[in-house]
XYZ file of C-alpha atoms in Angstrom:
528
model
C 151.314 138.123 160.632
C 147.973 139.825 160.940
C 145.501 140.021 158.086
C 142.436 142.146 157.573
C 142.841 145.690 158.835
C 146.140 147.011 157.564
C 148.746 148.096 160.088
C 149.642 151.737 159.594
C 151.614 154.391 161.373
C 149.962 155.106 164.726
C 149.327 158.682 163.679
C 145.949 159.082 162.028
C 145.479 160.718 158.627
C 144.739 164.366 158.204
C 141.218 165.391 159.161
C 138.702 164.860 156.339
C 137.074 167.677 154.431
C 133.496 168.373 155.512
C 130.439 168.465 153.243
C 131.011 172.158 152.456
C 134.623 171.532 151.515
C 136.037 172.983 154.755
C 138.435 170.900 156.767
C 137.131 169.655 160.088
C 138.933 171.381 162.922
C 141.805 169.575 164.575
C 144.095 168.411 161.797
C 146.574 165.542 161.861
C 148.511 166.710 164.917
C 145.344 167.245 166.926
C 144.007 163.873 165.866
C 147.222 162.201 166.992
C 146.882 163.907 170.341
C 143.275 162.782 170.655
C 144.191 159.192 169.922
C 147.108 159.139 172.347
C 145.262 160.552 175.346
C 143.773 158.721 178.286
C 146.548 158.428 180.869
C 144.212 158.413 183.848
C 142.733 154.921 183.550
C 144.769 151.866 184.507
C 144.616 149.066 181.962
C 145.855 145.578 181.236
C 146.566 144.697 177.616
C 144.165 142.311 175.931
C 144.754 138.706 176.930
C 147.228 136.602 175.023
C 146.296 133.112 176.179
C 149.115 130.799 177.183
C 146.838 127.975 178.283
C 145.377 125.407 175.885
C 141.768 125.525 174.752
C 139.283 122.893 175.884
C 137.550 120.937 173.119
C 134.459 118.747 173.431
C 133.983 117.494 169.851
C 136.145 114.961 168.049
C 136.738 114.949 164.294
C 133.793 112.664 163.592
C 131.366 114.877 165.528
C 132.645 118.033 163.853
C 132.259 116.482 160.417
C 128.686 115.390 161.186
C 127.657 118.850 162.393
C 129.290 120.555 159.413
C 127.520 118.157 157.040
C 124.192 118.733 158.755
C 124.667 122.502 158.516
C 125.349 122.201 154.797
C 122.105 120.257 154.448
C 120.194 122.961 156.332
C 121.661 125.662 154.093
C 120.859 123.783 150.898
C 117.518 122.149 151.690
C 115.882 124.328 154.376
C 117.504 127.662 153.577
C 117.877 130.949 155.449
C 115.475 133.860 155.085
C 116.823 137.332 154.253
C 113.717 139.390 154.921
C 112.653 142.652 153.311
C 116.012 143.410 151.689
C 115.953 143.070 147.902
C 119.570 144.161 147.596
C 120.659 141.278 149.825
C 118.606 138.800 147.821
C 120.084 140.082 144.566
C 123.604 139.731 145.934
C 122.847 136.097 146.684
C 121.359 135.517 143.233
C 124.467 136.984 141.659
C 126.634 134.714 143.831
C 124.854 131.590 142.571
C 122.397 130.877 145.392
C 118.847 129.682 144.731
C 116.503 132.441 145.936
C 112.841 131.554 146.357
C 110.881 134.508 147.627
C 112.863 135.703 150.653
C 114.424 132.328 151.363
C 117.939 131.651 150.144
C 119.157 128.120 149.445
C 122.931 127.790 149.298
C 124.828 125.337 147.079
C 127.178 123.221 149.132
C 130.463 124.991 149.758
C 129.335 128.453 148.589
C 129.426 130.109 152.012
C 132.778 128.581 152.939
C 134.266 129.690 149.649
C 133.102 133.260 150.232
C 134.543 133.259 153.749
C 138.060 132.604 152.459
C 138.441 136.366 152.076
C 137.559 137.078 155.740
C 140.543 137.727 158.044
C 141.261 135.228 160.806
C 142.939 137.945 162.894
C 142.541 141.715 162.793
C 143.206 144.777 164.929
C 140.483 147.027 166.263
C 142.024 150.449 166.676
C 141.255 152.696 169.622
C 141.774 156.454 169.636
C 144.615 155.722 172.031
C 146.855 153.286 170.120
C 147.999 151.748 173.398
C 144.438 150.443 173.785
C 144.279 148.711 170.378
C 143.080 145.117 170.628
C 143.713 142.037 168.546
C 140.596 140.090 167.591
C 141.345 136.477 166.744
C 144.179 134.014 167.199
C 145.124 133.397 170.823
C 143.733 136.708 172.103
C 140.764 137.336 174.387
C 139.119 140.760 174.685
C 136.679 141.482 177.523
C 133.799 143.908 176.807
C 130.992 145.016 179.174
C 127.331 144.059 179.361
C 125.246 144.992 176.319
C 121.596 145.925 175.937
C 119.746 146.059 179.291
C 116.895 148.596 179.538
C 117.096 148.620 183.357
C 119.806 149.317 185.903
C 120.208 148.344 189.526
C 121.774 151.501 190.863
C 124.065 152.229 193.802
C 121.074 153.009 196.012
C 119.635 149.547 195.404
C 116.838 150.687 193.099
C 115.838 148.780 189.965
C 114.756 151.371 187.407
C 114.959 152.341 183.752
C 118.425 153.353 182.623
C 119.348 156.946 181.772
C 122.155 158.531 179.784
C 123.865 159.324 183.101
C 123.909 155.596 183.885
C 125.301 154.953 180.417
C 128.124 157.425 180.989
C 128.834 155.927 184.400
C 129.256 152.427 182.981
C 131.530 153.769 180.243
C 133.629 155.454 182.932
C 133.806 152.303 185.040
C 134.825 150.238 182.005
C 137.486 152.829 181.198
C 138.905 152.641 184.717
C 138.698 148.834 185.013
C 142.194 147.374 184.505
C 140.845 144.047 183.217
C 138.312 145.533 180.775
C 139.898 145.860 177.355
C 136.951 147.375 175.515
C 134.351 150.082 176.130
C 131.548 147.943 174.667
C 128.365 149.205 173.071
C 124.891 149.577 174.576
C 126.067 149.165 178.171
C 122.495 150.067 179.104
C 119.618 151.580 177.131
C 119.189 155.294 178.009
C 115.415 155.608 177.824
C 115.421 159.317 178.718
C 116.589 160.154 175.162
C 114.399 159.609 172.056
C 114.917 156.220 170.420
C 115.932 157.712 167.087
C 118.564 159.994 168.643
C 120.042 158.137 171.588
C 122.597 156.295 169.453
C 124.390 159.615 168.903
C 124.766 160.201 172.642
C 125.859 156.611 173.211
C 128.598 156.631 170.571
C 129.735 160.064 171.734
C 129.936 158.820 175.342
C 132.297 156.015 174.309
C 134.465 158.485 172.419
C 134.446 161.228 175.065
C 134.636 159.310 178.343
C 136.977 156.498 177.292
C 139.851 155.952 174.907
C 139.307 152.201 174.600
C 137.810 150.645 171.437
C 134.017 150.618 171.221
C 130.967 149.239 169.416
C 128.535 150.975 167.061
C 124.770 151.232 166.685
C 122.880 148.533 164.776
C 119.261 149.475 165.459
C 118.813 151.029 161.998
C 121.035 151.381 158.904
C 121.050 155.189 159.229
C 122.261 154.862 162.837
C 125.064 152.626 161.673
C 125.900 155.303 159.088
C 125.959 157.931 161.862
C 128.400 155.757 163.798
C 130.721 155.560 160.794
C 130.455 159.325 160.294
C 131.457 159.956 163.904
C 134.373 157.561 163.501
C 135.426 159.520 160.421
C 135.519 162.702 162.503
C 137.578 160.977 165.180
C 139.983 158.955 163.034
C 139.752 160.411 159.519
C 137.995 158.963 156.459
C 141.011 157.209 154.991
C 141.972 155.620 158.282
C 138.451 154.248 158.765
C 138.263 152.847 155.239
C 141.565 151.015 155.654
C 141.385 149.969 159.308
C 138.811 148.597 161.704
C 137.841 151.112 164.384
C 134.398 149.878 165.433
C 132.882 146.439 166.002
C 129.171 145.690 165.808
C 126.686 143.038 166.895
C 124.558 141.612 164.069
C 122.076 139.156 165.573
C 120.371 136.465 163.555
C 116.660 136.375 164.312
C 116.820 132.682 165.133
C 115.645 130.328 163.854
C 117.156 130.932 160.435
C 116.122 134.541 159.708
C 118.055 137.762 159.104
C 115.780 140.815 159.156
C 116.172 144.049 157.240
C 117.401 146.003 160.289
C 120.339 143.706 160.904
C 121.073 143.316 157.201
C 121.014 147.066 156.703
C 123.449 147.685 159.547
C 125.710 144.845 158.391
C 125.887 146.339 154.890
C 126.864 149.767 156.223
C 129.638 148.437 158.407
C 130.999 145.854 155.969
C 131.159 148.423 153.156
C 133.332 150.601 155.381
C 135.615 147.730 156.461
C 134.204 147.645 159.986
C 133.761 144.407 161.911
C 130.473 142.533 162.268
C 129.818 139.887 164.904
C 127.291 137.590 163.235
C 125.682 136.067 166.283
C 122.642 133.772 166.434
C 120.623 134.567 169.557
C 119.720 131.150 170.896
C 117.465 130.054 173.720
C 117.655 126.309 173.188
C 114.249 124.702 173.116
C 112.610 127.884 171.827
C 114.904 129.202 169.091
C 116.833 125.999 168.370
C 116.458 122.281 169.090
C 116.779 121.154 172.698
C 119.903 119.113 171.916
C 123.464 120.433 171.822
C 124.246 118.891 168.424
C 121.044 120.219 166.870
C 121.695 123.697 168.249
C 125.264 123.660 166.941
C 124.014 122.652 163.502
C 121.602 125.573 163.372
C 124.182 128.039 164.755
C 126.728 127.009 162.133
C 124.188 127.335 159.308
C 123.118 130.810 160.464
C 126.673 132.050 160.918
C 127.787 130.672 157.557
C 124.952 132.518 155.822
C 125.338 135.804 157.698
C 129.123 135.936 157.796
C 129.519 135.095 154.114
C 126.991 137.815 153.306
C 129.456 140.405 154.633
C 131.982 139.135 152.101
C 129.473 139.661 149.291
C 129.222 143.267 150.436
C 132.985 143.765 150.733
C 135.480 140.912 150.415
C 137.980 141.080 153.251
C 135.693 142.905 155.695
C 136.320 141.532 159.208
C 133.598 139.269 160.566
C 133.299 137.154 163.718
C 131.609 133.820 164.332
C 129.326 134.722 167.225
C 126.919 132.864 169.406
C 124.795 133.653 172.395
C 123.497 130.372 173.769
C 121.277 129.801 176.782
C 118.871 127.073 177.750
C 115.338 127.617 179.021
C 113.378 126.292 181.921
C 110.992 123.774 180.402
C 108.641 124.551 183.291
C 108.472 128.362 183.001
C 110.078 129.152 179.651
C 112.532 131.565 181.326
C 116.173 131.537 180.175
C 118.688 129.804 182.419
C 122.415 130.451 182.687
C 125.502 128.726 184.017
C 124.118 125.303 183.122
C 126.089 122.571 181.332
C 124.342 122.546 177.958
C 125.082 126.155 176.897
C 128.715 125.630 177.860
C 128.883 122.571 175.619
C 127.308 124.620 172.812
C 129.894 127.375 173.206
C 132.819 124.957 173.401
C 131.602 123.255 170.232
C 130.922 126.523 168.423
C 134.458 127.697 169.219
C 135.836 124.595 167.517
C 133.654 125.203 164.475
C 134.828 128.821 164.312
C 138.485 127.784 164.380
C 137.861 125.336 161.541
C 136.347 128.197 159.522
C 139.269 130.465 160.352
C 137.057 133.137 161.928
C 137.469 134.958 165.257
C 134.959 133.776 167.847
C 132.564 135.557 170.218
C 130.618 133.994 173.080
C 130.205 133.940 176.832
C 130.662 136.590 179.472
C 129.432 136.726 183.083
C 125.851 135.581 182.572
C 123.273 134.865 185.253
C 119.554 134.844 185.861
C 119.706 136.195 189.404
C 117.876 139.400 190.298
C 120.616 140.654 192.654
C 124.398 140.084 192.894
C 124.083 137.075 195.196
C 125.432 133.521 195.309
C 123.329 132.477 192.302
C 124.742 135.374 190.288
C 128.265 134.428 191.347
C 128.164 130.722 190.537
C 126.276 131.113 187.255
C 128.619 133.889 186.115
C 131.714 131.940 187.142
C 130.537 128.880 185.214
C 129.990 130.993 182.095
C 133.202 132.972 182.439
C 135.429 129.924 182.962
C 133.995 128.415 179.785
C 134.521 131.712 177.954
C 138.262 131.669 178.491
C 138.834 127.938 178.089
C 136.813 127.788 174.857
C 139.318 130.157 173.276
C 136.854 133.047 172.917
C 138.309 136.074 171.141
C 135.635 138.664 171.949
C 133.670 138.238 175.174
C 130.615 140.468 175.328
C 128.666 140.760 178.622
C 131.884 140.279 180.598
C 130.736 142.523 183.461
C 127.512 143.960 184.843
C 124.948 141.459 183.490
C 122.051 140.693 185.842
C 118.519 139.278 185.598
C 119.007 137.442 182.317
C 120.305 140.568 180.588
C 117.447 142.874 181.591
C 119.565 144.764 184.130
C 122.982 146.427 184.199
C 124.153 146.349 187.805
C 126.813 148.653 189.219
C 127.700 146.251 192.019
C 127.740 143.212 189.737
C 129.973 145.148 187.340
C 132.604 145.645 190.044
C 132.420 142.036 191.200
C 132.721 140.798 187.626
C 135.753 142.890 186.704
C 137.501 141.365 189.706
C 136.841 137.941 188.214
C 138.094 139.146 184.829
C 141.390 140.067 186.442
C 141.654 136.550 187.836
C 140.963 135.095 184.400
C 143.667 137.303 182.925
C 146.192 136.046 185.454
C 145.144 132.421 184.842
C 145.536 132.881 181.076
C 149.197 133.751 181.560
C 149.852 130.094 182.356
C 152.812 128.876 184.384
C 155.972 130.956 184.507
C 158.861 128.665 183.590
C 161.545 131.346 183.643
C 164.465 131.076 186.062
C 162.546 133.270 188.486
C 159.429 131.124 188.056
C 161.343 127.915 188.785
C 162.430 129.425 192.133
C 165.357 127.030 192.609
C 167.325 129.704 194.458
C 164.523 130.042 196.999
C 164.319 126.288 197.517
C 168.091 126.118 198.095
C 168.058 129.111 200.436
C 165.235 127.871 202.660
C 166.009 124.170 202.787
C 164.119 121.634 204.920
C 162.045 122.684 207.900
C 162.109 126.475 207.511
C 159.724 128.876 205.712
C 159.743 131.135 202.658
C 158.250 134.311 204.168
C 161.566 136.087 204.614
C 163.713 134.657 201.828
C 165.104 136.881 199.059
C 162.903 135.389 196.341
C 159.708 136.060 198.308
C 160.726 139.643 199.075
C 161.503 140.249 195.396
C 158.193 138.808 194.187
C 155.658 139.361 196.958
C 153.943 142.383 195.377
C 152.937 140.519 192.225
C 153.180 136.868 193.244
C 149.428 136.366 193.689
C 146.329 138.030 192.325
C 144.876 140.475 194.840
C 141.096 140.747 194.709
C 139.424 144.142 194.449
C 136.327 143.120 196.411
C 137.033 139.934 198.400
C 137.644 140.136 202.159
C 140.482 137.894 203.322
C 141.004 139.401 206.765
C 140.265 137.716 210.083
C 136.744 137.478 211.420
C 137.614 140.065 214.045
C 138.847 142.557 211.450
C 135.813 141.917 209.223
C 133.539 142.409 212.235
C 135.316 145.640 213.216
C 134.930 147.028 209.682
C 131.162 146.623 209.622
C 130.555 143.013 208.521
C 130.296 144.078 204.892
C 129.397 141.608 202.157
C 130.935 141.541 198.684
C 128.050 143.573 197.245
C 128.593 146.339 199.816
C 132.322 146.442 199.138
C 131.596 146.558 195.391
C 129.156 149.421 195.945
C 131.759 151.450 197.826
C 134.390 150.739 195.166
C 132.091 151.867 192.337
C 131.339 155.111 194.168
C 135.044 155.690 194.782
C 135.932 155.104 191.129
C 133.211 157.396 189.830
C 134.206 160.154 192.252
C 137.857 159.950 191.202
C 137.211 159.580 187.450
C 139.060 161.896 185.089
C 138.238 161.853 181.385
C 140.985 161.064 178.863
C 142.076 164.032 176.791
C 140.142 164.695 173.587
C 141.177 167.433 171.199
C 138.685 170.327 171.523
C 138.426 170.651 167.746
C 137.406 167.032 167.343
C 135.012 167.311 170.263
C 133.434 170.390 168.682
C 133.086 168.624 165.329
C 131.435 165.613 166.974
C 128.968 167.756 168.887
C 128.211 169.775 165.772
C 127.441 166.608 163.833
C 125.170 165.404 166.640
C 123.266 168.692 166.737
C 122.776 168.641 162.993
C 121.471 165.075 163.005
C 119.149 165.657 165.968
C 117.708 168.810 164.424
C 117.024 166.942 161.177
C 114.345 164.677 162.694
C 111.524 164.882 165.237
C 111.774 162.955 168.500
C 110.535 159.373 168.399
C 110.100 157.175 171.460
C 109.143 153.937 169.732
């Protein structure tokens, strides 16, 4: 039984009345049509894991880390900077506030988190794309945040809104991508204070999968909610989760006014916040795994429980982004053992709190989609699934330590996501899976290539890679000796050329564009 966002009829409520009292165009029937569109893109449902999670901490270790985190919260405290409303909420809840630092009585944060749902649904405009966040589900979402792209012509350059739309389209078409994501790249050709409108609109217009909202300023979070109201209806948004958002702690042990402001907007409207310490171990946390886990738990407890002060029952995720650093250069490193241990341990701590968990992805430090990118991403992605991650940001396209969104890497990564999805299904123990009829039919000394069972199952028996070449050397040579990056490049071009947008009701589209025009005209351009 799911908690949190209430399950309602798949039809959305009637369109809300606008500020002048006139109904937004579209109406209930149009809104239903808008939410049920999107038949062009193939999709797999979100993962329901049928393999056990991997755990690295025993009961004694978990108890020690939890006790240490309680000590940090009580004795060291967490700073809530430049937000008097947040500090007053903590005073009213019984915390000891000294300046901007909040000291938490033992057990306060855990008590507040009892109202947070352990499982909730994020609704997409197409109900067939709804995803479950929590429990035994895993949702893959694309790369988030890079200012640069490595394009299909091999150039590393600043990202544009056209790149942003392209990545949204690729995520929409990718069968193993369950989510449209958020800032799939940073479109620097649009003013900073206005680009969030184009980004949210791109997710709505070019995909019908669930998406993320803007967190770079409270008013941009409010714009995201307003656009969701146009798409889904006010009542639906207030009673269901339709957008998920990344609220980073400014580690070590600080939440700034930007993140707090965005978190308040989303929590008040029942929208999900991923409270996620951003950790480069050795710089933003201790160099040890246990010390890093202690700090992560303290930061998440403070930030996640804050959402429950704003609105009890608002969905919130236990998030972590953990990387180590090179102690020689100070650069972040990925795919190494220590961050995996941190994520495995954090997943256990999240389950003990009863919160959905976010970590992982396809992370690497490589500058191009080469062998380093492949092995570092594979190491991170395997951990992501086996840890029991519920929401996996950066699942495809991440390059150069998160500075670059790569088209080719995106295509290679989504192939790996499909493999992970197949692995998560576990072992088929049905009568067909046991294959006793095939074993009897073939008997000793023959082969299975022509037996009935093989003919009935050959199309779906094994995962077929989108980008790997498994032909003979001669065939590979005849076809141009292409590497995986070249095959990924060709596939991305093919997908973008064949892309067709999911249907969106013209009335809703018009209302969204009208809102965007109004907001853009209300402020001068700002590029910083």
